């Protein structure tokens, strides 16, 4: 995917009640006299330029700081805040931060995190539905209109995938709501999945193949990656396998230089210089500074970000370079005893001989943040508010001048995710031999010099053993890429994640608040209470009544 520079300021000034476009003239008939808050369809959606503006608005919705941006000191609930709601991290500034109640097991239906993420995804869906419903009114050619519609259908599918992954059953909207029909009931997750997958199957062929798409736009392979994610997350493994196989070979894993520096192979992927590399399948593109198109997720104020921090149990998940866990590898030189690592007693040896992705993902004691600034040194020690490890991925330590208006892109889907997701779908489907599955996992491992599955775990592995391997790889490869919450919920692993965070607190004094598991209530997000209050057709999930 190449860049598309979206004019956010054109859309963010408008009311949310269905209006997504600004007037380009002052003609009297532009607005609907029956409802002045709506664009009049008889005067808009007539030209290809109109449709392109509508499509641009769909892509623009991805840039919300409650979706694929983040504004850590501005009240957003973006991807970093969501990832640190999970066992991958913590909200270090306190329990007022959005998502902290989810981690603590004290959340309620009025919590802002539930409302913010819900609204961001439905804003994306709303904009897509406006285009899908009106594109046929345009005078553009049938082929072009079909492509625009297919792009909106793929983006809408991404929004529904996000929603059903956390909220499970939600309203399914495939056309704009009107004042007469302003309410919609909840639809079952399975029904939504079938409709979304059927829509994708019918419309993806209208998209261009990779390399033939317009600048910054959706191609077939990107849409198949969205289809694969939706199918995997809703246990349609046959569909997931078929979709992901259509992406295999169209992309490749990034490597720096000659590929021999394994840490750089991973760390340099997450830099502006490589945001358009062959590994990025779908990106959210930002342009800054000074154009109103910058992102804020890289804010760090010169030192490692303390508002959200990584967890030590994530850090411990990175194996040693021999492919063995730290409690089994002879290469591990740290302290495994209780209290062996804490803010007051930094155990530097534990960070050596580890999977290169660890230091590319996390800023750990002993590594350089900025030139001459070593994490854990006198210059940074005071920043150890809650954790001893920080998030490194997505931050640009040596380029902070314009960090409130950054131009580094966010990656919604990488080729590494496709490889691991295909392996997982094959494992869960069953009937595939290990030799058919592990090459996809080994390709991801090989990029960072980690040994192949067969070399460490052996051959003839059971489904459960392969499942454990691929889930480990997803966590260490895709940390802080907005997949952890969905993974924990669909694997029924939330209760165990709470236990892992409790161990962090006990062993490392690494969490700023207690964690608790209340039962089924904590396995699904509630429908926001504000939606229940304004839509009589909605009924709250049974777990939250």
Coordinates of C-alpha atoms in Angstrom, one line a residue:
X1 CA 0.0 0.0 0.0
X2 CA 1.3 3.4 -0.9
X3 CA 0.3 6.7 0.8
X4 CA -3.0 8.4 0.6
X5 CA -3.0 11.8 2.3
X6 CA -6.5 12.4 3.7
X7 CA -7.8 15.8 4.6
X8 CA -9.0 15.1 8.1
X9 CA -10.0 18.7 8.7
X10 CA -12.7 18.4 6.0
X11 CA -14.5 15.8 8.0
X12 CA -13.9 16.3 11.7
X13 CA -15.7 19.6 11.8
X14 CA -19.0 18.1 10.7
X15 CA -21.9 16.6 12.8
X16 CA -21.9 12.9 13.3
X17 CA -25.5 12.4 12.3
X18 CA -24.8 11.1 8.8
X19 CA -23.0 14.1 7.3
X20 CA -19.4 13.3 6.1
X21 CA -18.7 15.8 3.3
X22 CA -18.3 19.6 3.3
X23 CA -19.9 21.8 0.7
X24 CA -17.7 22.8 -2.1
X25 CA -20.0 25.7 -3.0
X26 CA -22.8 27.7 -1.5
X27 CA -25.6 26.6 -3.8
X28 CA -29.0 26.7 -2.2
X29 CA -29.9 23.1 -3.2
X30 CA -26.9 21.4 -1.7
X31 CA -28.6 20.7 1.7
X32 CA -31.7 18.6 2.2
X33 CA -34.4 21.1 3.2
X34 CA -36.3 18.3 5.0
X35 CA -33.2 17.6 7.1
X36 CA -30.5 20.3 6.9
X37 CA -28.0 18.1 8.7
X38 CA -27.9 15.6 5.7
X39 CA -26.2 15.9 2.4
X40 CA -28.9 16.0 -0.3
X41 CA -28.3 12.9 -2.4
X42 CA -30.0 14.5 -5.5
X43 CA -27.1 16.9 -5.8
X44 CA -24.2 14.9 -4.4
X45 CA -22.9 11.4 -5.5
X46 CA -23.3 12.4 -9.1
X47 CA -19.7 12.6 -10.3
X48 CA -16.6 10.4 -9.8
X49 CA -15.1 13.3 -7.8
X50 CA -18.0 13.2 -5.4
X51 CA -17.6 9.4 -5.0
X52 CA -13.8 9.9 -4.4
X53 CA -14.5 12.4 -1.7
X54 CA -16.9 9.9 -0.1
X55 CA -14.3 7.1 -0.3
X56 CA -11.7 9.3 1.1
X57 CA -13.9 9.9 4.1
X58 CA -14.0 6.1 4.6
X59 CA -10.3 5.8 4.7
X60 CA -10.1 9.0 6.9
X61 CA -12.2 7.2 9.6
X62 CA -9.3 4.9 10.2
X63 CA -7.3 7.8 11.6
X64 CA -9.5 8.3 14.7
X65 CA -7.6 8.4 17.9
X66 CA -10.1 5.8 19.2
X67 CA -9.1 3.4 16.4
X68 CA -5.7 3.4 14.6
X69 CA -4.2 6.5 16.1
X70 CA -3.8 7.2 19.8
X71 CA -3.6 10.4 21.9
X72 CA -2.2 9.3 25.2
X73 CA -2.5 12.7 26.9
X74 CA -5.6 13.7 25.0
X75 CA -8.2 11.3 26.1
X76 CA -8.1 8.9 23.2
X77 CA -8.6 5.1 23.4
X78 CA -6.5 4.0 20.5
X79 CA -4.5 0.9 19.8
X80 CA -1.8 1.4 22.4
X81 CA -4.3 2.0 25.1
X82 CA -6.2 -1.1 24.1
X83 CA -3.1 -3.2 24.0
X84 CA -2.1 -2.1 27.5
X85 CA -5.6 -3.0 28.7
X86 CA -4.4 -6.6 28.1
X87 CA -1.6 -8.5 29.7
X88 CA 0.8 -6.9 27.3
X89 CA 1.0 -3.8 29.4
X90 CA -0.5 -1.4 31.9
X91 CA -1.9 2.1 32.3
X92 CA 0.7 3.6 34.5
X93 CA -0.8 7.0 35.1
X94 CA -3.7 5.6 37.1
X95 CA -7.1 4.1 37.1
X96 CA -8.7 7.1 35.4
X97 CA -7.1 6.0 32.1
X98 CA -9.5 4.5 29.6
X99 CA -9.4 0.7 29.7
X100 CA -8.0 0.4 33.2
X101 CA -11.3 -0.8 34.6
X102 CA -11.3 -3.6 32.1
X103 CA -7.9 -4.7 33.3
X104 CA -9.0 -4.4 37.0
X105 CA -12.3 -6.3 36.5
X106 CA -14.3 -3.3 37.7
X107 CA -15.7 -2.0 34.4
X108 CA -19.3 -0.9 33.9
X109 CA -21.5 -0.3 30.9
X110 CA -21.0 3.5 31.1
X111 CA -17.2 3.2 30.8
X112 CA -15.7 5.5 28.2
X113 CA -13.5 2.9 26.6
X114 CA -16.5 0.8 25.5
X115 CA -18.2 3.9 24.1
X116 CA -15.1 5.3 22.3
X117 CA -14.2 2.1 20.4
X118 CA -17.9 1.4 19.5
X119 CA -18.3 4.9 18.1
X120 CA -15.1 4.9 16.1
X121 CA -16.0 1.6 14.4
X122 CA -19.6 2.6 13.7
X123 CA -18.3 5.9 12.3
X124 CA -16.2 3.9 9.8
X125 CA -19.2 1.7 9.0
X126 CA -21.5 4.7 8.6
X127 CA -19.2 6.4 6.1
X128 CA -18.8 3.1 4.1
X129 CA -22.6 2.6 4.1
X130 CA -23.2 6.1 2.7
X131 CA -20.9 5.3 -0.2
X132 CA -22.3 1.8 -0.8
X133 CA -25.9 3.1 -0.8
X134 CA -25.2 6.0 -3.1
X135 CA -22.4 5.0 -5.5
X136 CA -24.9 3.8 -8.1
X137 CA -26.2 7.3 -8.5
X138 CA -22.8 8.4 -9.9
X139 CA -22.2 9.0 -13.5
X140 CA -18.9 7.2 -13.3
X141 CA -18.3 4.0 -15.2
X142 CA -19.7 0.7 -13.8
X143 CA -16.2 -0.8 -13.4
X144 CA -15.0 2.2 -11.3
X145 CA -18.1 2.3 -9.2
X146 CA -17.8 -1.4 -8.5
X147 CA -14.2 -0.9 -7.4
X148 CA -15.2 2.0 -5.0
X149 CA -18.0 -0.1 -3.6
X150 CA -15.7 -3.0 -3.0
X151 CA -13.2 -0.8 -1.2
X152 CA -15.9 0.4 1.1
X153 CA -17.2 -3.1 1.7
X154 CA -13.7 -4.2 2.7
X155 CA -13.2 -1.3 5.1
X156 CA -16.7 -1.9 6.6
X157 CA -15.7 -5.6 7.1
X158 CA -12.7 -4.4 9.1
X159 CA -15.0 -2.4 11.3
X160 CA -17.3 -5.3 11.9
X161 CA -14.4 -7.6 12.6
X162 CA -13.3 -5.2 15.3
X163 CA -16.7 -5.0 16.9
X164 CA -17.6 -8.7 17.0
X165 CA -14.2 -9.5 18.3
X166 CA -14.9 -7.6 21.6
X167 CA -18.6 -6.9 21.8
X168 CA -19.7 -10.2 20.2
X169 CA -23.3 -9.5 19.1
X170 CA -23.9 -5.9 17.7
X171 CA -26.3 -4.1 15.4
X172 CA -25.5 -4.9 11.8
X173 CA -26.0 -1.9 9.5
X174 CA -25.7 -2.2 5.7
X175 CA -27.3 1.0 4.8
X176 CA -27.5 4.5 6.4
X177 CA -29.9 5.0 9.2
X178 CA -32.7 7.5 8.7
X179 CA -34.7 9.6 11.1
X180 CA -37.6 7.2 10.6
X181 CA -35.4 4.2 11.0
X182 CA -32.9 5.4 13.6
X183 CA -32.8 2.2 15.7
X184 CA -31.4 -1.2 15.0
X185 CA -31.5 -4.5 17.0
X186 CA -28.5 -6.6 17.9
X187 CA -27.5 -9.3 15.4
X188 CA -25.8 -12.5 16.4
X189 CA -22.0 -12.6 15.8
X190 CA -22.4 -15.6 13.5
X191 CA -25.0 -13.9 11.4
X192 CA -22.8 -10.9 11.0
X193 CA -19.8 -13.0 10.1
X194 CA -21.7 -14.8 7.4
X195 CA -23.0 -11.6 5.8
X196 CA -19.6 -9.9 5.9
X197 CA -17.8 -12.9 4.5
X198 CA -20.4 -13.3 1.7
X199 CA -20.1 -9.6 0.9
X200 CA -16.3 -9.8 0.6
X201 CA -16.4 -13.0 -1.5
X202 CA -18.8 -11.3 -3.9
X203 CA -17.0 -7.9 -4.2
X204 CA -13.2 -8.6 -3.8
X205 CA -13.0 -9.6 -7.5
X206 CA -13.9 -6.0 -8.4
X207 CA -10.7 -4.8 -6.7
X208 CA -7.4 -4.6 -8.6
X209 CA -4.6 -7.0 -7.9
X210 CA -1.7 -5.8 -5.8
X211 CA 0.5 -3.3 -7.7
X212 CA -2.5 -2.2 -9.9
X213 CA -4.4 -0.4 -7.1
X214 CA -4.6 3.4 -7.1
X215 CA -2.3 5.2 -4.7
X216 CA -3.0 4.3 -1.1
X217 CA -6.0 2.2 -1.8
X218 CA -7.4 -1.3 -1.2
X219 CA -6.2 -4.2 -3.4
X220 CA -7.6 -7.7 -3.6
X221 CA -4.9 -9.1 -1.4
X222 CA -5.5 -6.6 1.4
X223 CA -9.2 -7.4 1.3
X224 CA -8.5 -11.1 1.4
X225 CA -6.3 -10.5 4.5
X226 CA -9.3 -8.7 6.1
X227 CA -11.5 -11.6 5.1
X228 CA -9.0 -14.1 6.6
X229 CA -9.0 -12.2 9.9
X230 CA -12.8 -12.1 10.1
X231 CA -13.0 -15.8 9.2
X232 CA -10.3 -16.8 11.7
X233 CA -11.8 -14.8 14.5
X234 CA -15.2 -16.3 13.9
X235 CA -14.0 -19.9 13.5
X236 CA -14.7 -20.2 9.8
X237 CA -11.4 -21.9 9.3
X238 CA -11.9 -23.2 5.7
X239 CA -12.7 -19.7 4.5
X240 CA -9.8 -18.3 6.5
X241 CA -7.4 -20.8 4.9
X242 CA -8.6 -20.1 1.4
X243 CA -8.5 -16.3 1.9
X244 CA -5.0 -16.2 3.4
X245 CA -3.6 -18.5 0.7
X246 CA -4.6 -15.9 -1.8
X247 CA -2.2 -13.5 0.0
X248 CA 0.7 -15.9 0.3
X249 CA 3.5 -14.9 -2.1
X250 CA 2.2 -11.5 -2.9
X251 CA 4.2 -10.0 0.0
X252 CA 7.4 -10.7 1.8
X253 CA 8.9 -10.2 5.3
X254 CA 11.0 -7.1 5.6
X255 CA 14.8 -7.5 6.2
X256 CA 17.3 -4.7 6.8
X257 CA 20.3 -4.6 4.5
X258 CA 21.6 -8.1 3.9
X259 CA 19.4 -9.5 6.6
X260 CA 22.1 -10.6 9.0
X261 CA 21.3 -8.1 11.8
X262 CA 18.2 -9.9 13.2
X263 CA 17.2 -7.1 15.6
X264 CA 17.3 -4.5 12.8
X265 CA 15.3 -6.8 10.6
X266 CA 12.4 -6.3 13.0
X267 CA 13.1 -2.9 14.5
X268 CA 13.7 -1.1 11.2
X269 CA 10.4 -2.4 9.9
X270 CA 8.7 0.1 12.3
X271 CA 10.3 3.2 10.9
X272 CA 9.2 5.9 8.5
X273 CA 11.8 4.8 6.0
X274 CA 10.2 1.4 5.6
X275 CA 6.5 2.1 6.0
X276 CA 5.9 1.3 2.4
X277 CA 7.9 -1.9 2.3
X278 CA 6.6 -5.2 0.9
X279 CA 5.5 -6.5 4.3
X280 CA 2.8 -3.8 4.9
X281 CA -0.5 -5.1 3.5
X282 CA -2.8 -2.4 4.9
X283 CA -1.6 0.8 6.5
X284 CA -3.1 4.0 7.9
X285 CA -1.2 6.7 6.3
X286 CA -0.2 9.9 8.0
X287 CA 1.5 13.0 6.6
X288 CA 3.1 15.7 8.8
X289 CA 4.0 18.1 10.1
X290 CA 1.9 21.2 9.5
X291 CA -0.7 19.6 7.2
X292 CA -3.3 18.6 9.7
X293 CA -2.6 14.9 8.7
X294 CA -0.2 13.9 11.5
X295 CA -0.5 11.1 14.1
X296 CA 0.0 11.4 17.8
X297 CA 0.6 7.7 18.8
X298 CA 4.4 8.3 18.8
X299 CA 4.4 11.0 21.6
X300 CA 7.0 10.2 24.2
X301 CA 8.4 13.7 25.3
X302 CA 12.1 12.6 24.9
X303 CA 12.2 9.7 27.3
X304 CA 10.4 6.3 27.3
X305 CA 6.7 6.7 27.5
X306 CA 5.4 6.2 31.0
X307 CA 1.7 6.7 30.5
X308 CA 1.4 3.2 29.0
X309 CA 4.1 0.6 29.6
X310 CA 4.8 -3.0 28.7
X311 CA 4.4 -5.8 31.2
X312 CA 7.2 -8.0 32.5
X313 CA 5.2 -11.1 31.7
X314 CA 5.3 -10.0 28.0
X315 CA 9.0 -9.4 28.4
X316 CA 9.5 -12.9 29.9
X317 CA 7.5 -14.4 26.9
X318 CA 10.4 -13.7 24.6
X319 CA 12.5 -16.9 24.5
X320 CA 16.3 -17.2 24.5
X321 CA 18.0 -17.4 21.2
X322 CA 18.1 -21.2 21.4
X323 CA 14.3 -21.1 21.1
X324 CA 13.7 -22.2 24.7
X325 CA 11.7 -20.3 27.4
X326 CA 13.8 -18.5 29.9
X327 CA 13.1 -21.0 32.7
X328 CA 14.4 -23.9 30.5
X329 CA 17.3 -22.3 28.5
X330 CA 20.9 -22.6 29.6
X331 CA 21.5 -19.3 27.9
X332 CA 19.3 -17.4 30.4
X333 CA 21.6 -15.6 32.9
X334 CA 19.0 -13.7 34.9
X335 CA 17.3 -14.3 38.2
X336 CA 14.2 -16.5 38.2
X337 CA 13.5 -16.1 41.9
X338 CA 10.8 -13.9 43.3
X339 CA 11.8 -10.3 43.3
X340 CA 14.8 -11.1 41.1
X341 CA 13.9 -8.2 38.9
X342 CA 12.3 -4.9 39.9
X343 CA 12.6 -1.2 39.5
X344 CA 14.8 -1.0 42.6
X345 CA 16.9 -4.0 41.6
X346 CA 17.5 -4.2 37.9
X347 CA 18.6 -7.6 36.7
X348 CA 20.5 -6.6 33.6
X349 CA 21.6 -10.2 32.6
X350 CA 18.0 -11.3 32.1
X351 CA 17.8 -9.2 28.9
X352 CA 20.7 -10.8 27.1
X353 CA 20.6 -13.8 24.7
X354 CA 17.0 -13.2 24.0
X355 CA 14.7 -13.3 20.9
X356 CA 15.8 -10.2 18.9
X357 CA 12.2 -9.1 18.7
X358 CA 12.3 -8.3 22.5
X359 CA 14.6 -5.4 22.2
X360 CA 12.9 -4.3 19.0
X361 CA 9.5 -4.3 20.7
X362 CA 10.5 -3.2 24.2
X363 CA 12.9 -0.7 25.6
X364 CA 14.5 -2.7 28.4
X365 CA 17.2 -1.7 30.9
X366 CA 20.6 -1.4 29.3
X367 CA 19.3 -0.5 25.8
X368 CA 19.7 3.0 24.2
X369 CA 16.6 5.1 23.9
X370 CA 18.1 8.3 22.5
X371 CA 21.7 8.9 21.7
X372 CA 23.6 8.7 25.0
X373 CA 20.4 7.9 27.0
X374 CA 20.4 4.4 28.3
X375 CA 17.3 2.9 29.8
X376 CA 18.0 2.2 33.5
X377 CA 20.7 4.8 33.8
X378 CA 20.5 7.9 36.0
X379 CA 18.9 9.8 33.1
X380 CA 16.0 7.5 32.8
X381 CA 15.7 5.6 36.1
X382 CA 13.2 8.1 37.6
X383 CA 10.9 7.3 34.8
X384 CA 10.3 3.8 36.1
X385 CA 6.9 4.7 37.5
X386 CA 5.4 1.3 37.4
X387 CA 7.3 -1.0 35.1
X388 CA 10.9 -1.6 34.3
X389 CA 10.2 -2.2 30.5
X390 CA 8.7 0.3 28.1
X391 CA 7.1 0.1 24.7
X392 CA 9.6 0.6 21.9
X393 CA 7.6 -0.4 18.8
X394 CA 5.9 2.7 17.1
X395 CA 8.1 5.2 18.9
X396 CA 10.8 7.3 17.2
X397 CA 13.1 8.3 20.1
X398 CA 15.5 10.4 18.0
X399 CA 12.8 12.3 16.2
X400 CA 10.5 14.0 18.7
X401 CA 10.3 17.5 17.4
X402 CA 7.0 17.0 15.7
X403 CA 5.7 14.1 17.7
X404 CA 2.2 15.7 18.0
X405 CA 2.0 15.8 14.2
X406 CA 3.9 12.7 13.1
X407 CA 4.1 11.2 9.7
X408 CA 4.9 7.6 10.7
X409 CA 2.2 5.2 9.4
X410 CA 0.3 2.6 11.4
X411 CA 0.2 -1.0 10.1
X412 CA -3.3 -2.5 10.3
X413 CA -2.2 -5.8 8.7
X414 CA 1.4 -7.1 8.1
X415 CA 2.4 -10.2 6.1
X416 CA 3.7 -11.8 9.3
X417 CA 0.2 -11.8 10.7
X418 CA -1.0 -13.5 7.5
X419 CA 1.6 -16.2 7.9
X420 CA 0.8 -16.9 11.6
X421 CA -3.0 -16.7 11.0
X422 CA -2.8 -19.1 8.2
X423 CA -0.9 -21.5 10.4
X424 CA -3.4 -21.1 13.2
X425 CA -6.4 -21.7 10.9
X426 CA -4.8 -24.9 9.6
X427 CA -4.1 -26.1 13.2
X428 CA -7.7 -25.3 14.3
X429 CA -9.3 -26.9 11.2
X430 CA -7.3 -30.1 11.7
X431 CA -6.4 -32.6 9.1
X432 CA -3.1 -30.8 8.1
X433 CA 0.2 -32.4 8.8
X434 CA 2.9 -30.5 10.8
X435 CA 5.0 -30.3 7.6
X436 CA 2.2 -28.3 6.0
X437 CA 1.8 -25.9 8.9
X438 CA 5.2 -25.1 10.4
X439 CA 6.8 -23.5 7.3
X440 CA 4.6 -20.4 7.8
X441 CA 5.7 -20.2 11.5
X442 CA 9.3 -20.9 10.6
X443 CA 9.3 -18.1 8.0
X444 CA 8.4 -15.6 10.7
X445 CA 11.0 -17.0 13.1
X446 CA 13.7 -17.1 10.5
X447 CA 13.5 -13.4 9.8
X448 CA 14.9 -12.8 13.4
X449 CA 17.2 -15.8 13.5
X450 CA 15.1 -17.9 15.8
X451 CA 15.3 -21.6 15.3
X452 CA 12.7 -23.6 13.4
X453 CA 9.9 -25.5 15.2
X454 CA 11.4 -28.8 14.3
X455 CA 14.8 -27.9 15.6
X456 CA 13.5 -27.0 19.1
X457 CA 10.0 -28.5 19.7
X458 CA 10.6 -31.5 17.4
X459 CA 8.3 -33.3 14.9
X460 CA 5.1 -35.3 15.3
X461 CA 3.6 -32.5 17.5
X462 CA 0.0 -32.7 18.6
X463 CA -2.6 -30.1 17.8
X464 CA -2.4 -28.7 21.3
X465 CA 1.4 -28.4 21.0
X466 CA 1.2 -26.6 17.7
X467 CA -1.6 -24.4 19.1
X468 CA 0.6 -23.3 21.9
X469 CA 3.5 -22.6 19.5
X470 CA 1.5 -20.4 17.2
X471 CA -0.2 -18.5 20.1
X472 CA 3.3 -17.7 21.5
X473 CA 4.5 -16.5 18.1
X474 CA 1.4 -14.2 17.7
X475 CA 2.1 -12.6 21.1
X476 CA 5.8 -11.9 20.6
X477 CA 5.5 -11.0 16.9
X478 CA 2.4 -8.9 17.0
X479 CA 2.6 -7.2 20.4
X480 CA 1.1 -3.6 20.4
X481 CA -0.5 -4.2 17.0
X482 CA -4.1 -4.2 18.3
X483 CA -4.7 -7.9 18.2
X484 CA -4.1 -9.0 21.8
X485 CA -7.5 -8.3 23.2
X486 CA -9.2 -10.1 20.4
X487 CA -6.8 -13.1 20.7
X488 CA -7.4 -13.4 24.5
X489 CA -11.2 -13.3 24.1
X490 CA -11.4 -15.7 21.2
X491 CA -9.0 -18.2 22.9
X492 CA -11.0 -17.9 26.2
X493 CA -7.8 -16.9 27.9
X494 CA -8.8 -13.7 29.6
X495 CA -8.9 -15.3 33.1
X496 CA -5.3 -16.6 32.6
X497 CA -4.2 -13.2 31.4
X498 CA -5.4 -11.7 34.7
X499 CA -3.4 -14.3 36.6
X500 CA -0.3 -13.4 34.6
X501 CA -0.7 -9.7 35.5
X502 CA -1.2 -10.7 39.2
X503 CA 2.1 -12.5 39.0
X504 CA 3.6 -9.3 37.6
X505 CA 2.5 -7.4 40.7
X506 CA 3.6 -10.1 43.1
X507 CA 7.0 -10.8 41.5
X508 CA 8.0 -7.5 40.0
X509 CA 5.9 -4.8 41.7
X510 CA 5.0 -4.0 38.1
X511 CA 1.4 -3.0 38.0
X512 CA -0.2 0.2 39.3
X513 CA -3.6 -1.4 40.1
X514 CA -5.0 -4.8 41.1
X515 CA -6.4 -7.2 38.6
X516 CA -9.5 -9.3 39.1
X517 CA -11.6 -11.8 37.1
X518 CA -15.4 -11.6 37.7
X519 CA -16.4 -14.5 35.5
X520 CA -18.3 -14.5 32.1
X521 CA -18.9 -10.8 32.4
X522 CA -15.3 -10.2 31.7
X523 CA -15.2 -12.3 28.6
X524 CA -17.2 -9.9 26.4
X525 CA -17.5 -6.1 26.2
X526 CA -21.0 -4.7 27.0
X527 CA -23.0 -2.6 24.6
X528 CA -22.4 1.0 25.8
X529 CA -25.2 2.2 28.1
X530 CA -25.6 5.3 26.0
X531 CA -26.7 3.1 23.1
X532 CA -29.1 1.1 25.3
X533 CA -30.6 4.4 26.5
X534 CA -31.3 5.8 23.0
X535 CA -32.2 2.6 21.1
X536 CA -35.2 0.7 22.5
X537 CA -34.4 -2.2 20.1
X538 CA -31.1 -2.9 21.8
X539 CA -30.8 -5.5 24.6
X540 CA -27.7 -5.8 26.8
X541 CA -25.7 -8.9 26.8
X542 CA -26.9 -11.5 29.3
X543 CA -23.5 -11.4 31.1
X544 CA -24.0 -7.7 31.8
X545 CA -27.6 -7.6 33.0

